[in-house]
Each structure stands twice: as structure tokens, then as C-alpha cells.
mmCIF file of C-alpha atoms in Angstrom:
data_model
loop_
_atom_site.group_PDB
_atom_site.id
_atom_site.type_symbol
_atom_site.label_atom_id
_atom_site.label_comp_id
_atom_site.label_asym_id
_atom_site.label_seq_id
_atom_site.Cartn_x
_atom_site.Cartn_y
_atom_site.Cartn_z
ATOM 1 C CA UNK A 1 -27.464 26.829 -71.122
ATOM 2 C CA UNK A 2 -27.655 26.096 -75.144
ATOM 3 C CA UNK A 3 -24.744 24.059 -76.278
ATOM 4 C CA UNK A 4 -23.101 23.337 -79.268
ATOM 5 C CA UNK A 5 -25.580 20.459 -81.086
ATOM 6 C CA UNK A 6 -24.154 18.171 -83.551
ATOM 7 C CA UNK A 7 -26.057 14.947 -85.698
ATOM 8 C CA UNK A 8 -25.618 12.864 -85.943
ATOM 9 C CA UNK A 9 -24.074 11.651 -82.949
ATOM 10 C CA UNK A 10 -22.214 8.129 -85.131
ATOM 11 C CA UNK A 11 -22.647 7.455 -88.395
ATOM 12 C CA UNK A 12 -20.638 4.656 -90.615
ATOM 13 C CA UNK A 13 -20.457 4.273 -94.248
ATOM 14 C CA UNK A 14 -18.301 2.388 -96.537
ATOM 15 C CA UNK A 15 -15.330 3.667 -98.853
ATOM 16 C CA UNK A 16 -16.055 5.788 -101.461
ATOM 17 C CA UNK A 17 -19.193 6.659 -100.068
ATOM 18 C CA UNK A 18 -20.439 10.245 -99.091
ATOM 19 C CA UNK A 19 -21.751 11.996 -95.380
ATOM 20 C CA UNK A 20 -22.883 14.645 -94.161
ATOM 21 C CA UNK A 21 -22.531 16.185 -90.735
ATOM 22 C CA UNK A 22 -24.649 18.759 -89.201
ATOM 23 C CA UNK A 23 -23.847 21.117 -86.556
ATOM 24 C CA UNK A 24 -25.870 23.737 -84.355
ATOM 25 C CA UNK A 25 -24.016 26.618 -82.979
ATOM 26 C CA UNK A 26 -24.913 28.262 -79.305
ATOM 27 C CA UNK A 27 -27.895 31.227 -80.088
ATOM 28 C CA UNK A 28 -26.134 34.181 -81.184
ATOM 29 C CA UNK A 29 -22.272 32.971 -81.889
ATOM 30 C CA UNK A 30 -21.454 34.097 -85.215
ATOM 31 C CA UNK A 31 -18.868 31.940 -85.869
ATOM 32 C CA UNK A 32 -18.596 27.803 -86.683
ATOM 33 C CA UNK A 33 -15.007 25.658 -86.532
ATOM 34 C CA UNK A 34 -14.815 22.061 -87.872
ATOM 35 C CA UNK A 35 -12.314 19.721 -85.901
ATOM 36 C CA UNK A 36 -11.189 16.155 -87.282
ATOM 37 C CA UNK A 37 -9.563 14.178 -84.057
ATOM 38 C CA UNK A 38 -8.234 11.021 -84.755
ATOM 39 C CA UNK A 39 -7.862 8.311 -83.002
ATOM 40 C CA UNK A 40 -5.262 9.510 -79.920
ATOM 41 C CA UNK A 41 -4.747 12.494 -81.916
ATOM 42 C CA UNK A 42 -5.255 16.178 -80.724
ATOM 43 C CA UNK A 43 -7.951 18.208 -82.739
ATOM 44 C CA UNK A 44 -6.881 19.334 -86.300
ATOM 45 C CA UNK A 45 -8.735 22.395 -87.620
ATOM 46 C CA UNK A 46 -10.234 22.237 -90.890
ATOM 47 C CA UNK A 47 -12.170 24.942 -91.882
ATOM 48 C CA UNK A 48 -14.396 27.784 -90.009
ATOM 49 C CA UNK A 49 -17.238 30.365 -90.821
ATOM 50 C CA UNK A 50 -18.090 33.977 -89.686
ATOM 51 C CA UNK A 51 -21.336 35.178 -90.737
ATOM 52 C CA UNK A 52 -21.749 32.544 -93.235
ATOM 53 C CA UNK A 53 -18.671 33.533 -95.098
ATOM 54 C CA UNK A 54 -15.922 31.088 -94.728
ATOM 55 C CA UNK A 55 -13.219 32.756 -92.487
ATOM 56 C CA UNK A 56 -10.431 30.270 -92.359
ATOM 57 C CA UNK A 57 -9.617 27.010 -93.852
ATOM 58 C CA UNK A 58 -6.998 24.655 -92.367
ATOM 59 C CA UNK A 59 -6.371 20.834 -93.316
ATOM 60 C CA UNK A 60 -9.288 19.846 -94.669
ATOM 61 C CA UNK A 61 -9.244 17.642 -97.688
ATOM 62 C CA UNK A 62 -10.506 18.322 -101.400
ATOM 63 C CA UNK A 63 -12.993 16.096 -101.066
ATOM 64 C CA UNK A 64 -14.512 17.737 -97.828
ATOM 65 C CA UNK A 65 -16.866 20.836 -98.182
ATOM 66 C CA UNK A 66 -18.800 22.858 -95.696
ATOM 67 C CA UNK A 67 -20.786 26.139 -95.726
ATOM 68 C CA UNK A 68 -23.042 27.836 -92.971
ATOM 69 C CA UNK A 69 -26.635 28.303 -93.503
ATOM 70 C CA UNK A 70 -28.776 31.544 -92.841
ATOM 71 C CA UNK A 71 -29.866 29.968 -89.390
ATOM 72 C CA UNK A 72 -26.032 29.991 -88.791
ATOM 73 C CA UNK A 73 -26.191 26.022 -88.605
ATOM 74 C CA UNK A 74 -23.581 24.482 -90.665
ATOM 75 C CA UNK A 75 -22.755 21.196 -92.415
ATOM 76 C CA UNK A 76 -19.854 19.226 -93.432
ATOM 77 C CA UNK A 77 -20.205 17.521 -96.707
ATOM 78 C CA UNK A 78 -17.622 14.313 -97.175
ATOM 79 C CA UNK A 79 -17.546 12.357 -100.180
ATOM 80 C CA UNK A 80 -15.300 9.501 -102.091
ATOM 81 C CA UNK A 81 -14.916 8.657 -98.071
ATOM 82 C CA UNK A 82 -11.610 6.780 -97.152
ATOM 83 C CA UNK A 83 -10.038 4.348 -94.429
ATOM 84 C CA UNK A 84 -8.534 7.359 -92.948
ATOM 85 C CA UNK A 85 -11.398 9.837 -92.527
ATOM 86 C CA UNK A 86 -12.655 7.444 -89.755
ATOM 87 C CA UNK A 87 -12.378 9.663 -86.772
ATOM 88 C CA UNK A 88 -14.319 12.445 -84.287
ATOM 89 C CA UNK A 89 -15.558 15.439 -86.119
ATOM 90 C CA UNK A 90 -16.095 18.564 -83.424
ATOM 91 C CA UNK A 91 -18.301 21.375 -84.424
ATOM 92 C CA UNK A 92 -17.397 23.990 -82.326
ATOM 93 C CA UNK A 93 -18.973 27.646 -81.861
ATOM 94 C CA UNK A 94 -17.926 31.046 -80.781
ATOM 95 C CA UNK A 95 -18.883 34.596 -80.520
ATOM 96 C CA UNK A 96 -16.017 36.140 -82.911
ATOM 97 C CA UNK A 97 -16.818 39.916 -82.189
ATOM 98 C CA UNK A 98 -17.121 39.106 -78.674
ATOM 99 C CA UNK A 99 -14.636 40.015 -75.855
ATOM 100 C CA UNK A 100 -12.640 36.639 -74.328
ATOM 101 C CA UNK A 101 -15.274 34.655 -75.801
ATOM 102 C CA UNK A 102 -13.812 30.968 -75.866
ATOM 103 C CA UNK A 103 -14.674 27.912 -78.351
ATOM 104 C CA UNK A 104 -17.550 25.780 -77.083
ATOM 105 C CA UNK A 105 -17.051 22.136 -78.320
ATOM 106 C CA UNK A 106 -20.420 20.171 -79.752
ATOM 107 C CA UNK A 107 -20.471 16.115 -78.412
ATOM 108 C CA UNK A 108 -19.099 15.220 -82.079
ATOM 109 C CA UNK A 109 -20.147 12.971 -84.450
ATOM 110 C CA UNK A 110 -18.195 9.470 -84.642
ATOM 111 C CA UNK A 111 -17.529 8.459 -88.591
ATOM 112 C CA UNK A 112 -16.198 5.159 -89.201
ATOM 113 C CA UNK A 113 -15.647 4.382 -92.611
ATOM 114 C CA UNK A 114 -15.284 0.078 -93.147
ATOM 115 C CA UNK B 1 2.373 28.202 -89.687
ATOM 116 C CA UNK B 2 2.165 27.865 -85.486
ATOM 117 C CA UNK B 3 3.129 24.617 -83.816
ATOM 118 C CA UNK B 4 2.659 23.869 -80.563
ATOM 119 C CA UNK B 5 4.431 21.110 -78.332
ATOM 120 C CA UNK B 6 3.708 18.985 -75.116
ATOM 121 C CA UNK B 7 5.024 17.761 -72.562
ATOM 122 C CA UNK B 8 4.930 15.673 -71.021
ATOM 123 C CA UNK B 9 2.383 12.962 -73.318
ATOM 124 C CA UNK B 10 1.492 10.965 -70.020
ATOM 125 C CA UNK B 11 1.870 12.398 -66.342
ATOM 126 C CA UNK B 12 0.715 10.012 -63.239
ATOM 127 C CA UNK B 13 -0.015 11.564 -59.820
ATOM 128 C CA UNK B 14 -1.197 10.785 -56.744
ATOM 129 C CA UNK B 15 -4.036 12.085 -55.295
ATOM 130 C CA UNK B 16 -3.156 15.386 -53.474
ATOM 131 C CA UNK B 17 -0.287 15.923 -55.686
ATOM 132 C CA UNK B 18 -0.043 18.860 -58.334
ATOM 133 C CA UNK B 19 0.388 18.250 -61.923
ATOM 134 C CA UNK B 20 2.446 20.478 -64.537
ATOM 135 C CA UNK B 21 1.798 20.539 -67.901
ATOM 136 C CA UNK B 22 3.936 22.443 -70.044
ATOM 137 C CA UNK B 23 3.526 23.494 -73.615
ATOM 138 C CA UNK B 24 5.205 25.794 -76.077
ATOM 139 C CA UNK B 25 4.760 27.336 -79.183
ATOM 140 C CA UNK B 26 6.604 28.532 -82.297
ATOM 141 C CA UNK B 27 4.911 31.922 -83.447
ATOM 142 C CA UNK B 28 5.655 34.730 -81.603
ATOM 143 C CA UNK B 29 2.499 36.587 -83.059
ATOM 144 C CA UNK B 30 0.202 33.916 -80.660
ATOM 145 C CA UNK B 31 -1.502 36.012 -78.025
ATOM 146 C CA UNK B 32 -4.300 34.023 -76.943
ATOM 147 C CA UNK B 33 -3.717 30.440 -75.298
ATOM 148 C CA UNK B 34 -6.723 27.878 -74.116
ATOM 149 C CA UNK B 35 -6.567 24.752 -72.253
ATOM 150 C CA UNK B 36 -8.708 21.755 -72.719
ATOM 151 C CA UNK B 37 -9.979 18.674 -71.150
ATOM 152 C CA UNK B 38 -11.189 16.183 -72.681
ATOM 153 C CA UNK B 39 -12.413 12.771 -71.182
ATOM 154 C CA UNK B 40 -12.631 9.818 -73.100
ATOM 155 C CA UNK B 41 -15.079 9.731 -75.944
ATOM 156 C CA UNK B 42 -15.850 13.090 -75.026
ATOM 157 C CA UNK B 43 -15.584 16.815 -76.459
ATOM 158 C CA UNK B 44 -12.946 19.276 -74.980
ATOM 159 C CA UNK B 45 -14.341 21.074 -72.712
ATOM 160 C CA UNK B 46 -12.433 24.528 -71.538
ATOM 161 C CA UNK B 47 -11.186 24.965 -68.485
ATOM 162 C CA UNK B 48 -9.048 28.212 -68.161
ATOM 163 C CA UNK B 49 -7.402 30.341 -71.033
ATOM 164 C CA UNK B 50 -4.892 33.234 -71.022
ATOM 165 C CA UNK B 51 -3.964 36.056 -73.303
ATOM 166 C CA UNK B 52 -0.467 37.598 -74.226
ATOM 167 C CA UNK B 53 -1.340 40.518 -72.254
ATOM 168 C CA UNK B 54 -1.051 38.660 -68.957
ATOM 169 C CA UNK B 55 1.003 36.496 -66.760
ATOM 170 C CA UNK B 56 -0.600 34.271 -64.711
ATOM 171 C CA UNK B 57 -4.068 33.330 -64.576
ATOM 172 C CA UNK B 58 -5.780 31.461 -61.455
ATOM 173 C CA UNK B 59 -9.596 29.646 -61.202
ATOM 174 C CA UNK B 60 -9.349 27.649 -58.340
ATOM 175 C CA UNK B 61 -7.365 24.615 -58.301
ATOM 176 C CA UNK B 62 -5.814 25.460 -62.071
ATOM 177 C CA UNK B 63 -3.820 28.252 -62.734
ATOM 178 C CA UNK B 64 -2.029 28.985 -66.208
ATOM 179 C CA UNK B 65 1.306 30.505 -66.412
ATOM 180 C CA UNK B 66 2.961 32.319 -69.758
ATOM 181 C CA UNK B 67 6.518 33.452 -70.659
ATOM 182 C CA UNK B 68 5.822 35.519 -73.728
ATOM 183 C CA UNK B 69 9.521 35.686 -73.900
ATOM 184 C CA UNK B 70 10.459 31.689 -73.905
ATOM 185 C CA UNK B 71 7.541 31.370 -76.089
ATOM 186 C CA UNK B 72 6.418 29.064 -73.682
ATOM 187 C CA UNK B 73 2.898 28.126 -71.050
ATOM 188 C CA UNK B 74 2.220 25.762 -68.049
ATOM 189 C CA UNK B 75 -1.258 24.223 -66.502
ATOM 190 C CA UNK B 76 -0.816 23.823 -62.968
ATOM 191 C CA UNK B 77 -3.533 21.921 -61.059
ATOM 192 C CA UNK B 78 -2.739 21.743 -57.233
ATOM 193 C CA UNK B 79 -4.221 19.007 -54.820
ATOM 194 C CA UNK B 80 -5.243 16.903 -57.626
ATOM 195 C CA UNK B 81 -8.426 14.875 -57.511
ATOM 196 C CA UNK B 82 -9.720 11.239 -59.217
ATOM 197 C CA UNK B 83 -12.290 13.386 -61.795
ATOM 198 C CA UNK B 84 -9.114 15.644 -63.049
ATOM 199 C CA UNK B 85 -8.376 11.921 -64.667
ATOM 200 C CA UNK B 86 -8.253 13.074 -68.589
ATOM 201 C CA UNK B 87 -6.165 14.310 -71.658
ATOM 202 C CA UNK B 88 -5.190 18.158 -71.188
ATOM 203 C CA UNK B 89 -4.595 19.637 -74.676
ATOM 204 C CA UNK B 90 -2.774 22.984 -75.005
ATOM 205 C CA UNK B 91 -3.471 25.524 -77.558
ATOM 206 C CA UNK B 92 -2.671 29.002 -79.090
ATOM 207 C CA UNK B 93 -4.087 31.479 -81.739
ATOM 208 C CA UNK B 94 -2.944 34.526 -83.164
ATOM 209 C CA UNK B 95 -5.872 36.214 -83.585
ATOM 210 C CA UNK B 96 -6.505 36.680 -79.905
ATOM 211 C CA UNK B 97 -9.564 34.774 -79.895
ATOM 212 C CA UNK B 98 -10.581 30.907 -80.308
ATOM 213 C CA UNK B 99 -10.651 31.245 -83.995
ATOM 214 C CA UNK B 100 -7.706 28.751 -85.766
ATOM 215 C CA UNK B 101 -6.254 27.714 -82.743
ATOM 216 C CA UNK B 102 -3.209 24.998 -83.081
ATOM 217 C CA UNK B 103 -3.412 22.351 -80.431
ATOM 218 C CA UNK B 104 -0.831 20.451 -78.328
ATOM 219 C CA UNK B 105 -0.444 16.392 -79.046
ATOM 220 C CA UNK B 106 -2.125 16.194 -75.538
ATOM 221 C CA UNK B 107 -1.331 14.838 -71.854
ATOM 222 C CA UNK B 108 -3.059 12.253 -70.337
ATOM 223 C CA UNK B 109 -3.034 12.843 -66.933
ATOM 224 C CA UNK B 110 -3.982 9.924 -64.461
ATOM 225 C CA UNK B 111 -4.687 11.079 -60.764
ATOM 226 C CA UNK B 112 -4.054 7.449 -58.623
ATOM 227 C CA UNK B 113 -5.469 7.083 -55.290
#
């Protein structure tokens, strides 16, 4: 079965600079969810989508911005990167409108910022 | 805004044994309440979830418990085996699906031979 696709898988850039992060949901879920897990750390929500309209937004930073495309795929935009954003970004998908329909996780993409 | 704690953050069992993880949570509009596993370097994956409407849910080995009431909810995985080795995260929504959940700070669970 289709997963959850993210790109890249690691990426590492230097302070200050910018990144992007992709994400594919599972055909058919109408709804994205960005995750930021640090190191040890459980998964902290930071924003989330529903037909390309942004549903929710949690803790995610000023200098973070996302937005879903008409192919539903979405993408995290990160600039003036710090120490601290070093960590695993989850994309996650789910079909909002859908009965018991659970959060499928992508792989994640590994940012380290040096 | 909800908050959700763990316990306990490491658990160690033997082989055959069962495991308990218990979490609870703070808003008493939550009704729908995933758990996670996640092995190292790896995304969570889902492995049973439970909504406010019910009290017990069983799959096999894992079974989820929730007091509505205590504002409280329990993994229990019976005869425990090597590959159940991984950090269980807890979590809970309010909107009675996936969307915004708040997580627990984790359990890493280590099954021993």
C-alpha cells in the first residue's frame, strides 16, 4: 500500500540558512500534519492542512511556513535556520472526513543545522 | 491547551512478561486516543487507538484501556516479545480524529531475554 513519502530523507545546512521539506500524502487523504521530534523528544505538532487550506497551526516558529499544493503534496519552508531546528520533521497524512481514519507517519526527513 | 503525561519514561521486561503503559490527559473534551511505536530512527507507526465512546479495545497481544472519568489510558501488551523493543508514545485529540493530537514524553520499553 501507498505510504506517506517525504524528501528528502537528510538534509544539513548551516545557520541562518534556508530548507525546504517536501512531503507526499497517501492517494486520496485530504489532510497533511507537520511533526518536529527532537532529539529524545515526543512529536510536537506544528501546523496541518485540509484541502489545501491550513486547518490548524501548533508550535511552529515565525520563521517556518508551509502550504499544500493542488496535488495535495505539501512543503515546509524553513529559513534564518538555527542550532535548535536540528531535529526529525514527520509529514504525516490522514483522511479527515473519513470514519476512524488514523495518522500515517512519512520516514521523515533528518535536518541538522552545524 | 491538552497535555498529556507518561509513565513510566523507561519500563524493562522480560520476555513473556506484560508491559503497562499508562498515560493521562488534562482536557476532558479529548475523545480520541492513539498509540505509537516508534523504533529508533524510525517514524511512529500506529498500533491500536481508542475513542471516548469505548472502554477497552483488544488486537491481539495489545489491548488499550480508558477511564473517561480519571481522565486517564493504559497500553497493555501481554507475553511480550524481543521486536516489541521500542518507544510507545501516547496521544489524544479532541476532535475525534488524528488531527492535532498532543503526544506523551514517550516509554521506552526494552523486552530482555
Amino acid at each position: 500500500a501507498a505510504g506517506v513519502i517525504q524528501s528528502p530523507r537528510h538534509l544539513i545546512k548551516e545557520k541562518r540558512e534556508t530548507a525546504t521539506l517536501k512531503c507526499y500524502p497517501i492517494p486520496r487523504h485530504d489532510t497533511v500534519y507537520w511533526y518536529q521530534q527532537g532529539p529524545g523528544q515526543d512529536p510536537q505538532f506544528l501546523i496541518s492542512f485540509y484541502e489545501k487550506m491550513q486547518s490548524d497551526k501548533g508550535s511552529i516558529p515565525d520563521r517556518f511556513s508551509a502550504q499544500q499544493f493542488s496535488d495535495y503534496h505539501s512543503e515546509l519552508n524553513m529559513s534564518s535556520l538555527e542550532l535548535g531546528d536540528s531535529a526529525l520533521y514527520f509529514c504525516a497524512s490522514s483522511l479527515e472526513t473519513g470514519i476512524n481514519s488514523p495518522l500515517h507517519f512519512g520516514n521523515g526527513t533528518r535536518l541538522t543545522v552545524t | 491547551g491538552e497535555n498529556v503525561e507518561q509513565h513510566p519514561s523507561t519500563l524493562s521486561v522480560q520476555e513473556g512478561d506484560s508491559a503497562v503503559i499508562k498515560c493521562t490527559y488534562s482536557d476532558s473534551a479529548s475523545n480520541y486516543f492513539p498509540w505509537y511505536k516508534q523504533e529508533l530512527g524510525k517514524r511512529p507507526q500506529l498500533i491500536i487507538d481508542i475513542r471516548s465512546n469505548v472502554g477497552e479495545k483488544k488486537d491481539q497481544r495489545i489491548a488499550v484501556t480508558l477511564n473517561k472519568t480519571a481522565k486517564h489510558f493504559s497500553l497493555h501488551i501481554t507475553e511480550t516479545q524481543p521486536e516489541d523493543s521500542a518507544v510507545y508514545f501516547c496521544a489524544a485529540s479532541n476532535t475525534g480524529t488524528a488531527s492535532k493530537l498532543t503526544f506523551g514524553t514517550g516509554t521506552r520499553l526494552q523486552v530482555t531475554l
